[in-house]
CSV table of C-alpha atoms and ligand atoms in Angstrom, one decimal:
chain,number,residue,atom,x,y,z
A,1,MET,CA,15.8,22.1,10.1
A,2,SER,CA,12.3,22.4,8.7
A,3,PHE,CA,10.8,20.5,5.8
A,4,ASN,CA,7.7,18.6,4.5
A,5,TYR,CA,7.8,15.1,3.2
A,6,TYR,CA,4.9,13.6,1.3
A,7,GLN,CA,4.7,10.1,-0.3
A,8,PRO,CA,1.3,8.6,-0.7
A,9,THR,CA,2.2,5.4,-2.7
A,10,GLU,CA,2.0,2.1,-1.0
A,11,LEU,CA,5.1,0.2,-1.9
A,12,ILE,CA,5.1,-3.6,-2.2
A,13,PHE,CA,8.8,-4.6,-2.8
A,14,GLY,CA,10.4,-7.9,-3.2
A,15,ARG,CA,11.1,-11.0,-5.2
A,16,GLY,CA,7.9,-12.8,-6.4
A,17,ARG,CA,5.6,-10.1,-5.1
A,18,VAL,CA,3.9,-9.5,-8.5
A,19,GLN,CA,1.8,-12.5,-7.3
A,20,GLU,CA,-0.1,-10.0,-5.1
A,21,LEU,CA,-1.2,-7.9,-8.1
A,22,GLY,CA,-4.6,-9.5,-8.4
A,23,GLN,CA,-5.5,-8.8,-4.7
A,24,VAL,CA,-4.2,-5.3,-5.0
A,25,ALA,CA,-6.3,-4.5,-8.1
A,26,ARG,CA,-9.4,-6.0,-6.5
A,27,ARG,CA,-9.4,-3.3,-3.9
A,28,PHE,CA,-10.5,-0.8,-6.5
A,29,GLY,CA,-13.2,-2.8,-8.3
A,30,ASN,CA,-13.4,-5.8,-10.6
A,31,ARG,CA,-12.6,-4.2,-14.0
A,32,THR,CA,-9.1,-3.0,-14.8
A,33,LEU,CA,-7.0,-1.9,-17.7
A,34,LEU,CA,-3.6,-3.4,-18.2
A,35,VAL,CA,-1.3,-1.0,-20.0
A,36,THR,CA,1.9,-2.4,-21.7
A,37,VAL,CA,4.0,-2.3,-24.8
A,38,ALA,CA,3.2,-4.8,-27.5
A,39,GLU,CA,4.1,-8.4,-26.5
A,40,THR,CA,7.5,-9.7,-27.6
A,41,PRO,CA,8.9,-13.2,-27.1
A,42,VAL,CA,11.0,-11.9,-24.2
A,43,LEU,CA,8.0,-10.2,-22.5
A,44,ALA,CA,5.5,-13.0,-23.2
A,45,PRO,CA,6.2,-15.0,-20.0
A,46,GLN,CA,5.9,-11.9,-17.9
A,47,PHE,CA,2.6,-10.8,-19.5
A,48,ALA,CA,1.2,-14.4,-19.1
A,49,ARG,CA,2.2,-14.4,-15.5
A,50,VAL,CA,0.5,-11.1,-14.8
A,51,LYS,CA,-2.7,-12.0,-16.7
A,52,ARG,CA,-2.9,-15.3,-14.8
A,53,VAL,CA,-2.6,-13.5,-11.4
A,54,LEU,CA,-5.3,-11.1,-12.4
A,55,ALA,CA,-7.6,-13.8,-13.7
A,56,GLU,CA,-7.1,-15.8,-10.4
A,57,ALA,CA,-8.3,-12.8,-8.5
A,58,GLY,CA,-11.5,-12.8,-10.6
A,59,LEU,CA,-10.7,-9.5,-12.4
A,60,GLU,CA,-12.1,-8.6,-15.8
A,61,VAL,CA,-9.1,-7.2,-17.8
A,62,ALA,CA,-8.9,-5.1,-20.9
A,63,HIS,CA,-5.4,-5.1,-22.3
A,64,TYR,CA,-4.1,-1.9,-24.0
A,65,ASP,CA,-0.8,-2.9,-25.5
A,66,GLY,CA,-0.2,0.3,-27.6
A,67,VAL,CA,2.5,1.8,-25.4
A,68,ILE,CA,5.6,3.1,-27.2
A,69,PRO,CA,8.9,4.3,-25.7
A,70,ASN,CA,8.6,8.1,-25.2
A,71,PRO,CA,4.8,7.8,-25.2
A,72,THR,CA,2.8,10.2,-27.4
A,73,VAL,CA,-0.5,12.0,-26.9
A,74,GLY,CA,-2.1,9.7,-29.5
A,75,SER,CA,-0.9,6.5,-27.9
A,76,ILE,CA,-2.2,7.6,-24.5
A,77,ASP,CA,-5.6,8.9,-25.8
A,78,ALA,CA,-6.2,5.6,-27.6
A,79,GLY,CA,-5.7,3.8,-24.2
A,80,ALA,CA,-8.1,6.2,-22.5
A,81,ARG,CA,-10.8,5.4,-25.1
A,82,LEU,CA,-10.4,1.7,-24.3
A,83,ALA,CA,-10.6,2.5,-20.6
A,84,ARG,CA,-13.9,4.4,-21.0
A,85,GLU,CA,-15.4,1.8,-23.4
A,86,PHE,CA,-14.6,-1.0,-20.9
A,87,GLY,CA,-15.7,1.0,-17.9
A,88,VAL,CA,-12.5,0.2,-15.8
A,89,GLN,CA,-12.1,1.1,-12.2
A,90,SER,CA,-8.3,1.1,-12.1
A,91,VAL,CA,-5.4,1.2,-14.5
A,92,ILE,CA,-2.3,-1.0,-14.2
A,93,GLY,CA,0.9,0.2,-15.8
A,94,LEU,CA,3.2,-2.9,-16.3
A,95,GLY,CA,6.6,-2.0,-17.7
A,96,GLY,CA,9.2,0.7,-17.7
A,97,GLY,CA,8.6,4.4,-17.3
A,98,SER,CA,6.8,4.5,-20.7
A,99,SER,CA,4.2,2.0,-19.6
A,100,MET,CA,3.8,3.4,-16.1
A,101,ASP,CA,3.6,7.0,-17.3
A,102,SER,CA,1.1,5.9,-20.0
A,103,ALA,CA,-1.1,4.3,-17.3
A,104,LYS,CA,-1.0,7.5,-15.3
A,105,ALA,CA,-1.9,9.7,-18.2
A,106,ILE,CA,-4.6,7.2,-19.3
A,107,ALA,CA,-6.1,7.3,-15.8
A,108,VAL,CA,-6.4,11.1,-16.2
A,109,ALA,CA,-7.6,11.2,-19.9
A,110,ALA,CA,-10.2,8.5,-19.3
A,111,THR,CA,-12.0,10.6,-16.7
A,112,HIS,CA,-11.5,14.2,-17.9
A,113,GLU,CA,-12.5,16.3,-20.9
A,114,GLY,CA,-10.2,16.7,-23.8
A,115,SER,CA,-6.8,15.0,-24.2
A,116,CYS,CA,-4.0,14.1,-21.7
A,117,TRP,CA,-2.0,17.0,-23.2
A,118,ASP,CA,-4.6,19.4,-21.6
A,119,TYR,CA,-3.4,18.3,-18.1
A,120,LEU,CA,0.3,19.2,-18.3
A,121,PHE,CA,1.8,20.8,-15.2
A,122,TYR,CA,1.4,24.4,-16.5
A,123,LYS,CA,-2.2,23.9,-17.8
A,124,GLN,CA,-5.1,22.5,-15.6
A,125,PRO,CA,-4.6,20.0,-12.8
A,126,PRO,CA,-6.1,16.5,-13.0
A,127,THR,CA,-8.8,16.1,-10.4
A,128,GLU,CA,-9.6,13.3,-8.0
A,129,ARG,CA,-11.7,11.7,-10.8
A,130,THR,CA,-8.3,10.3,-12.0
A,131,LEU,CA,-8.7,6.5,-11.9
A,132,PRO,CA,-6.6,4.6,-9.3
A,133,ILE,CA,-3.2,3.8,-10.7
A,134,ILE,CA,-1.2,0.7,-9.9
A,135,ALA,CA,2.4,0.6,-11.1
A,136,VAL,CA,4.4,-2.6,-11.7
A,137,SER,CA,7.9,-1.6,-12.7
A,138,THR,CA,10.0,-3.8,-15.0
A,139,THR,CA,13.0,-1.5,-15.5
A,140,SER,CA,15.1,0.0,-12.8
A,141,GLY,CA,15.3,3.5,-14.0
A,142,THR,CA,12.6,6.1,-13.9
A,143,GLY,CA,11.2,5.9,-10.3
A,144,SER,CA,7.8,6.5,-11.9
A,145,GLN,CA,6.3,3.9,-9.6
A,146,VAL,CA,6.6,6.4,-6.8
A,147,THR,CA,6.4,9.8,-8.5
A,148,GLN,CA,3.6,12.3,-9.4
A,149,VAL,CA,4.9,12.6,-12.9
A,150,ALA,CA,3.7,11.3,-16.3
A,151,VAL,CA,5.9,12.2,-19.2
A,152,ILE,CA,4.3,12.6,-22.6
A,153,THR,CA,5.5,13.7,-26.1
A,154,ASP,CA,3.6,15.7,-28.7
A,155,PRO,CA,5.2,14.5,-31.9
A,156,GLY,CA,3.5,17.4,-33.8
A,157,THR,CA,5.4,20.1,-31.9
A,158,ARG,CA,8.3,17.7,-30.9
A,159,ASP,CA,7.7,18.8,-27.4
A,160,LYS,CA,8.2,16.4,-24.4
A,161,SER,CA,6.5,17.6,-21.3
A,162,ALA,CA,4.7,16.2,-18.2
A,163,ILE,CA,1.6,15.9,-16.1
A,164,TYR,CA,2.9,16.7,-12.6
A,165,HIS,CA,0.3,16.4,-9.9
A,166,SER,CA,-0.3,14.5,-6.6
A,167,ASN,CA,-3.4,12.9,-8.2
A,168,VAL,CA,-1.1,10.8,-10.5
A,169,TYR,CA,0.9,9.2,-7.7
A,170,PRO,CA,0.2,5.5,-8.0
A,171,LYS,CA,-2.0,4.2,-5.2
A,172,VAL,CA,0.1,1.1,-5.0
A,173,SER,CA,3.4,0.0,-6.6
A,174,ILE,CA,4.8,-3.4,-7.0
A,175,VAL,CA,8.6,-3.6,-7.4
A,176,ASP,CA,9.5,-7.2,-8.1
A,177,PRO,CA,13.2,-7.7,-9.2
A,178,GLU,CA,12.2,-11.0,-10.8
A,179,LEU,CA,10.5,-9.0,-13.6
A,180,MET,CA,13.8,-7.2,-14.4
A,181,VAL,CA,16.1,-10.2,-15.2
A,182,SER,CA,14.9,-10.2,-18.8
A,183,LEU,CA,16.1,-6.6,-19.4
A,184,PRO,CA,18.7,-6.6,-22.2
A,185,PRO,CA,22.1,-4.9,-21.4
A,186,SER,CA,21.4,-1.8,-23.4
A,187,VAL,CA,18.2,-1.1,-21.5
A,188,THR,CA,19.8,-2.1,-18.2
A,189,ALA,CA,22.5,0.5,-18.8
A,190,ALA,CA,20.3,3.3,-20.0
A,191,THR,CA,17.7,2.9,-17.2
A,192,GLY,CA,20.4,2.3,-14.5
A,193,PHE,CA,22.1,5.6,-15.5
A,194,ASP,CA,18.7,7.3,-15.3
A,195,VAL,CA,18.6,6.3,-11.6
A,196,PHE,CA,22.1,7.8,-11.1
A,197,CYS,CA,21.0,11.1,-12.7
A,198,HIS,CA,17.7,11.4,-10.7
A,199,ALA,CA,19.5,10.9,-7.5
A,200,PHE,CA,22.5,13.2,-8.2
A,201,GLU,CA,20.3,16.0,-9.6
A,202,ALA,CA,18.0,15.7,-6.6
A,203,THR,CA,21.0,16.4,-4.3
A,204,LEU,CA,21.7,19.6,-6.3
A,205,HIS,CA,18.1,20.8,-6.4
A,206,PRO,CA,17.3,23.7,-4.1
A,207,ASN,CA,14.2,21.8,-2.9
A,208,CYS,CA,16.2,18.8,-1.7
A,209,ASN,CA,15.4,18.0,2.0
A,210,PRO,CA,17.4,15.8,4.3
A,211,LEU,CA,15.3,12.7,3.5
A,212,GLY,CA,15.7,13.2,-0.2
A,213,ARG,CA,19.4,13.6,0.2
A,214,LEU,CA,19.6,10.4,2.3
A,215,PHE,CA,17.7,8.4,-0.4
A,216,ALA,CA,19.7,10.0,-3.2
A,217,TRP,CA,23.2,9.2,-2.0
A,218,GLU,CA,22.2,5.7,-1.1
A,219,ALA,CA,20.8,5.3,-4.6
A,220,ILE,CA,24.0,6.7,-6.2
A,221,GLY,CA,26.2,4.3,-4.3
A,222,ARG,CA,24.1,1.3,-5.3
A,223,VAL,CA,24.2,2.3,-9.0
A,224,ILE,CA,28.0,2.6,-9.0
A,225,GLU,CA,28.4,-0.7,-7.3
A,226,GLN,CA,25.5,-2.8,-8.7
A,227,LEU,CA,24.9,-1.6,-12.2
A,228,PRO,CA,28.1,-3.2,-13.6
A,229,LYS,CA,27.1,-6.4,-11.9
A,230,ALA,CA,23.6,-6.4,-13.4
A,231,LEU,CA,25.3,-5.7,-16.8
A,232,ALA,CA,27.8,-8.5,-16.4
A,233,ASP,CA,25.0,-11.0,-15.5
A,234,GLY,CA,21.4,-10.0,-16.2
A,235,GLY,CA,20.2,-12.9,-14.1
A,236,ASP,CA,22.0,-11.7,-10.9
A,237,LEU,CA,18.9,-11.3,-8.8
A,238,ALA,CA,20.8,-9.6,-5.9
A,239,ALA,CA,22.1,-6.9,-8.3
A,240,ARG,CA,18.7,-6.5,-9.9
A,241,GLU,CA,17.1,-6.2,-6.4
A,242,SER,CA,19.7,-3.6,-5.4
A,243,MET,CA,19.1,-1.6,-8.6
A,244,ALA,CA,15.3,-1.8,-8.1
A,245,LEU,CA,15.8,-0.3,-4.6
A,246,ALA,CA,18.1,2.4,-5.9
A,247,ASP,CA,15.5,3.2,-8.6
A,248,THR,CA,12.8,3.5,-6.0
A,249,LEU,CA,15.0,5.7,-3.7
A,250,GLY,CA,15.8,7.8,-6.8
A,251,GLY,CA,12.1,8.2,-7.4
A,252,TYR,CA,11.5,9.3,-3.8
A,253,SER,CA,14.2,11.9,-4.1
A,254,ILE,CA,13.0,13.4,-7.3
A,255,ALA,CA,9.4,13.3,-6.2
A,256,SER,CA,10.3,15.5,-3.2
A,257,ALA,CA,13.1,17.6,-4.8
A,258,GLY,CA,13.2,17.6,-8.6
A,259,VAL,CA,15.7,17.3,-11.3
A,260,THR,CA,18.0,19.9,-12.8
A,261,LEU,CA,19.8,20.9,-16.1
A,262,PRO,CA,20.5,17.4,-17.6
A,263,HIS,CA,16.9,16.4,-17.3
A,264,GLY,CA,15.7,19.5,-19.0
A,265,MET,CA,18.2,18.8,-21.8
A,266,GLY,CA,17.3,15.1,-21.9
A,267,MET,CA,13.6,15.8,-22.2
A,268,ALA,CA,14.3,18.2,-25.1
A,269,ILE,CA,16.4,15.6,-26.8
A,270,GLY,CA,13.8,12.9,-26.3
A,271,GLY,CA,11.0,15.3,-27.6
A,272,MET,CA,12.9,16.2,-30.8
A,273,TYR,CA,14.5,12.8,-31.4
A,274,PRO,CA,12.2,10.2,-29.9
A,275,LYS,CA,14.5,7.3,-30.9
A,276,VAL,CA,17.0,8.4,-28.3
A,277,ALA,CA,16.0,6.6,-25.1
A,278,HIS,CA,15.7,8.8,-22.0
A,279,GLY,CA,18.7,7.4,-20.1
A,280,VAL,CA,20.8,7.6,-23.3
A,281,ALA,CA,19.9,11.3,-23.7
A,282,LEU,CA,21.1,11.9,-20.2
A,283,ALA,CA,24.3,10.0,-20.8
A,284,ILE,CA,25.0,12.1,-23.8
A,285,VAL,CA,24.9,15.4,-21.9
A,286,TYR,CA,26.2,14.4,-18.5
A,287,PRO,CA,30.0,14.9,-18.8
A,288,GLU,CA,29.5,18.4,-20.1
A,289,PHE,CA,26.9,19.2,-17.5
A,290,VAL,CA,29.4,18.1,-14.8
A,291,ARG,CA,32.2,20.2,-16.3
A,292,PHE,CA,29.9,23.2,-16.5
A,293,THR,CA,28.5,22.9,-12.9
A,294,CYS,CA,31.2,21.3,-10.7
A,295,GLN,CA,32.7,24.5,-9.4
A,296,SER,CA,29.2,25.8,-8.4
A,297,ALA,CA,28.5,22.9,-6.0
A,298,VAL,CA,32.0,21.7,-5.1
A,299,PRO,CA,31.0,19.5,-2.1
A,300,HIS,CA,28.4,17.6,-4.1
A,301,PHE,CA,30.8,16.9,-7.0
A,302,ALA,CA,33.7,16.0,-4.7
A,303,ARG,CA,31.5,13.5,-2.9
A,304,LEU,CA,30.4,12.0,-6.3
A,305,ALA,CA,34.0,11.8,-7.4
A,306,ARG,CA,35.0,9.9,-4.3
A,307,LEU,CA,32.1,7.4,-4.8
A,308,LEU,CA,33.3,6.9,-8.4
A,309,ASN,CA,37.0,6.6,-7.4
A,310,ALA,CA,38.1,6.0,-3.9
A,311,SER,CA,41.5,7.5,-4.5
A,312,MET,CA,39.9,10.9,-4.6
A,313,ALA,CA,39.6,10.6,-0.8
A,314,SER,CA,43.1,12.0,-0.5
A,315,GLU,CA,42.4,15.0,-2.8
A,316,SER,CA,41.0,18.4,-1.8
A,317,ASP,CA,37.3,19.0,-2.5
A,318,VAL,CA,38.1,21.4,-5.4
A,319,THR,CA,40.5,18.9,-7.0
A,320,ALA,CA,38.0,16.0,-6.6
A,321,ALA,CA,35.2,18.1,-8.1
A,322,GLU,CA,37.4,19.1,-11.0
A,323,ALA,CA,38.1,15.4,-11.6
A,324,CYS,CA,34.4,14.4,-11.6
A,325,ALA,CA,33.7,15.0,-15.3
A,326,GLY,CA,36.5,12.6,-16.3
A,327,LEU,CA,35.3,10.0,-13.7
A,328,VAL,CA,31.7,10.2,-15.0
A,329,GLU,CA,33.1,9.7,-18.6
A,330,SER,CA,34.9,6.6,-17.4
A,331,PHE,CA,31.8,5.3,-15.7
A,332,LEU,CA,29.8,5.9,-18.9
A,333,VAL,CA,32.5,4.1,-21.0
A,334,SER,CA,32.4,1.1,-18.5
A,335,ILE,CA,28.6,0.8,-19.0
A,336,GLY,CA,28.7,1.3,-22.8
A,337,LEU,CA,27.1,4.7,-22.8
A,338,ARG,CA,29.8,7.2,-23.8
A,339,LEU,CA,27.8,8.6,-26.8
A,340,GLY,CA,27.3,11.8,-28.6
A,341,LEU,CA,24.3,13.4,-30.3
A,342,ASN,CA,25.8,12.7,-33.8
A,343,ASP,CA,25.7,8.9,-33.0
A,344,PHE,CA,21.9,9.3,-33.3
A,345,GLY,CA,21.8,11.3,-36.5
A,346,VAL,CA,20.9,14.6,-34.8
A,347,PRO,CA,21.5,17.3,-37.5
A,348,GLU,CA,24.1,19.8,-36.3
A,349,ALA,CA,22.1,22.6,-37.8
A,350,GLU,CA,19.3,21.9,-35.3
A,351,LEU,CA,21.5,22.5,-32.2
A,352,PRO,CA,20.3,26.2,-31.8
A,353,ALA,CA,16.6,25.0,-31.9
A,354,LEU,CA,17.5,22.2,-29.5
A,355,ALA,CA,19.2,24.6,-27.1
A,356,LYS,CA,16.0,26.7,-27.0
A,357,GLN,CA,13.9,23.6,-26.3
A,358,CYS,CA,16.2,22.7,-23.4
A,359,MET,CA,15.0,25.9,-21.7
A,360,VAL,CA,11.3,25.2,-22.1
A,361,LEU,CA,11.0,23.1,-18.9
A,362,PRO,CA,12.0,24.8,-15.7
A,363,ASP,CA,14.5,22.1,-14.7
A,364,TYR,CA,17.6,24.0,-15.9
A,365,GLU,CA,16.7,26.8,-13.5
A,366,GLY,CA,17.2,24.5,-10.5
A,367,ASN,CA,20.8,23.8,-11.4
A,368,PRO,CA,23.5,25.4,-9.2
A,369,ARG,CA,24.8,27.2,-12.3
A,370,VAL,CA,22.0,28.4,-14.6
A,371,ALA,CA,22.9,28.3,-18.3
A,372,THR,CA,22.2,31.1,-20.7
A,373,LEU,CA,21.0,30.2,-24.2
A,374,SER,CA,24.4,30.5,-25.7
A,375,GLU,CA,25.9,28.3,-22.9
A,376,MET,CA,23.2,25.8,-23.5
A,377,GLU,CA,24.2,25.7,-27.2
A,378,SER,CA,27.8,25.3,-26.2
A,379,LEU,CA,27.0,22.4,-23.9
A,380,LEU,CA,25.1,20.7,-26.8
A,381,ARG,CA,28.0,21.3,-29.2
A,382,ALA,CA,30.5,19.8,-26.8
A,383,SER,CA,28.2,16.8,-26.4
A,384,TYR,CA,27.8,16.3,-30.2
A,385,SER,CA,30.8,14.3,-31.2
A,386,VAL,CA,32.6,12.4,-28.5
A,387,SER,CA,35.6,10.0,-28.7
A,388,VAL,CA,35.8,6.9,-26.6
A,389,PRO,CA,39.3,6.0,-25.4
A,390,ALA,CA,40.5,2.7,-26.9
B,401,NAD,P1,10.8,2.2,-21.4
B,401,NAD,O1,9.7,2.0,-20.5
B,401,NAD,O2,10.6,3.0,-22.6
B,401,NAD,O3,11.3,0.8,-21.8
B,401,NAD,C1,12.4,0.6,-22.7
B,401,NAD,C2,12.4,-0.7,-23.4
B,401,NAD,O4,12.6,-1.8,-22.6
B,401,NAD,C3,11.0,-0.9,-24.1
B,401,NAD,O5,11.2,-1.4,-25.4
B,401,NAD,C4,10.4,-2.0,-23.2
B,401,NAD,O6,9.5,-2.8,-23.8
B,401,NAD,C5,11.6,-2.8,-22.7
B,401,NAD,N1,11.4,-3.4,-21.4
B,401,NAD,C6,10.9,-2.9,-20.3
B,401,NAD,N2,11.0,-3.8,-19.3
B,401,NAD,C7,11.5,-4.9,-19.8
B,401,NAD,C8,11.9,-6.2,-19.3
B,401,NAD,N3,11.7,-6.5,-18.0
B,401,NAD,N4,12.5,-7.1,-20.1
B,401,NAD,C9,12.7,-6.8,-21.4
B,401,NAD,N5,12.4,-5.6,-22.0
B,401,NAD,C10,11.8,-4.7,-21.2
B,401,NAD,O7,12.1,2.8,-20.6
B,401,NAD,P2,12.2,3.6,-19.2
B,401,NAD,O8,13.6,4.2,-19.3
B,401,NAD,O9,11.9,2.7,-18.1
B,401,NAD,O10,11.1,4.7,-19.4
B,401,NAD,C11,11.4,5.9,-20.1
B,401,NAD,C12,10.2,6.8,-20.1
B,401,NAD,O11,9.9,7.2,-18.7
B,401,NAD,C13,10.5,8.1,-20.8
B,401,NAD,O12,9.4,8.6,-21.5
B,401,NAD,C14,11.0,9.1,-19.7
B,401,NAD,O13,10.9,10.4,-20.1
B,401,NAD,C15,10.0,8.7,-18.6
B,401,NAD,N6,10.4,9.1,-17.3
B,401,NAD,C16,9.4,9.2,-16.4
B,401,NAD,C17,9.7,9.6,-15.0
B,401,NAD,C18,8.6,9.8,-14.0
B,401,NAD,O14,8.8,10.1,-12.9
B,401,NAD,N7,7.4,9.5,-14.4
B,401,NAD,C19,11.0,9.8,-14.7
B,401,NAD,C20,12.0,9.6,-15.6
B,401,NAD,C21,11.7,9.2,-16.9
């Protein structure tokens, strides 16, 4: 056995620990940029609490509240302008993946020439001038609080891509489940399923190492057990805490391994149809991905099937793997996410273009079975219109 494991983010995990944010931010200087979505009545108490904590630590805070789900180049570059004007020494992303990723990309764009889009993984790397990033997660989904990834969309080209570099790992992350109790069921389900996908795809990825595998299977088990509880009662702090841990473990596993085919497809769907939330895009394609891949990684799919349904323990690996797509479908039904592309008004005529876009990022190449362009289109067609059993 031989592998490397690298994880530079300091993790502060636990109920009420957002209280430490002010002291954390002070380590990097007294001027900071708080990056969030626009305030809503639901988010107002959370924002007020964070601002109070920052003020108590004597910080001068500029608040950029222009984050949008599936953040765009324009929304990030606007935040970077504010960061420069205010002369901040750190950037705090408070929110879900959209806010944390915006904070990461702002930390790059504020200190480098050009736009955040110039620092995508296949262009030039962000340097150590990148401002220190502090992530405070309020969804249990993306793992962004512990990853080197910032996802950005260019609405002009309908392309969703990413900055991917160790300089965008947050310096510190605070994961406080108390911040997650206000999540509505729809976001709880979509983000929770994202955790499941990260973890499972990491186990399939050729770069997955024994630590990543350990984290990933633990995360999958927690999602299957705890996501229904968090959905049944959003105020169930034990379930929220377990999902927050699963999310962080999923983040560790993708940061060290990577994701595969469904994420490549999900990114393309989000880029072309930004109204489809990231976790929902994954839910749309997952059953067909499982059907397409299960015989190419039988032990993985058999293990997943047995976690989803204990009665699979008595079946052979091949039978359990074959049953996995149906079990994933049932799980999606149970969390209200059995959906098709046509539920979001995706024009059927655009499926060939979408199939091409699914192959822009390298994720699909890490799948145990690599799809051709025509197979990709077939996967999309099969994910277009789905029926939910009554
Ligand atoms: P999100 O950040 O877009 O948030 C979804 C919605 O939930 C928003 O309207 C937000 O305001 C609301 N919300 C967030 N926290 C809330 C709370 N506690 N209470 C009430 N409402 C709340 O959703 P997300 O799924 O966390 O992030 C998705 C983005 O992250 C996508 O752009 C995706 O591509 C990206 N992503 C990044 C990584 C990474 O490693 N950087 C990994 C996966 C996905």
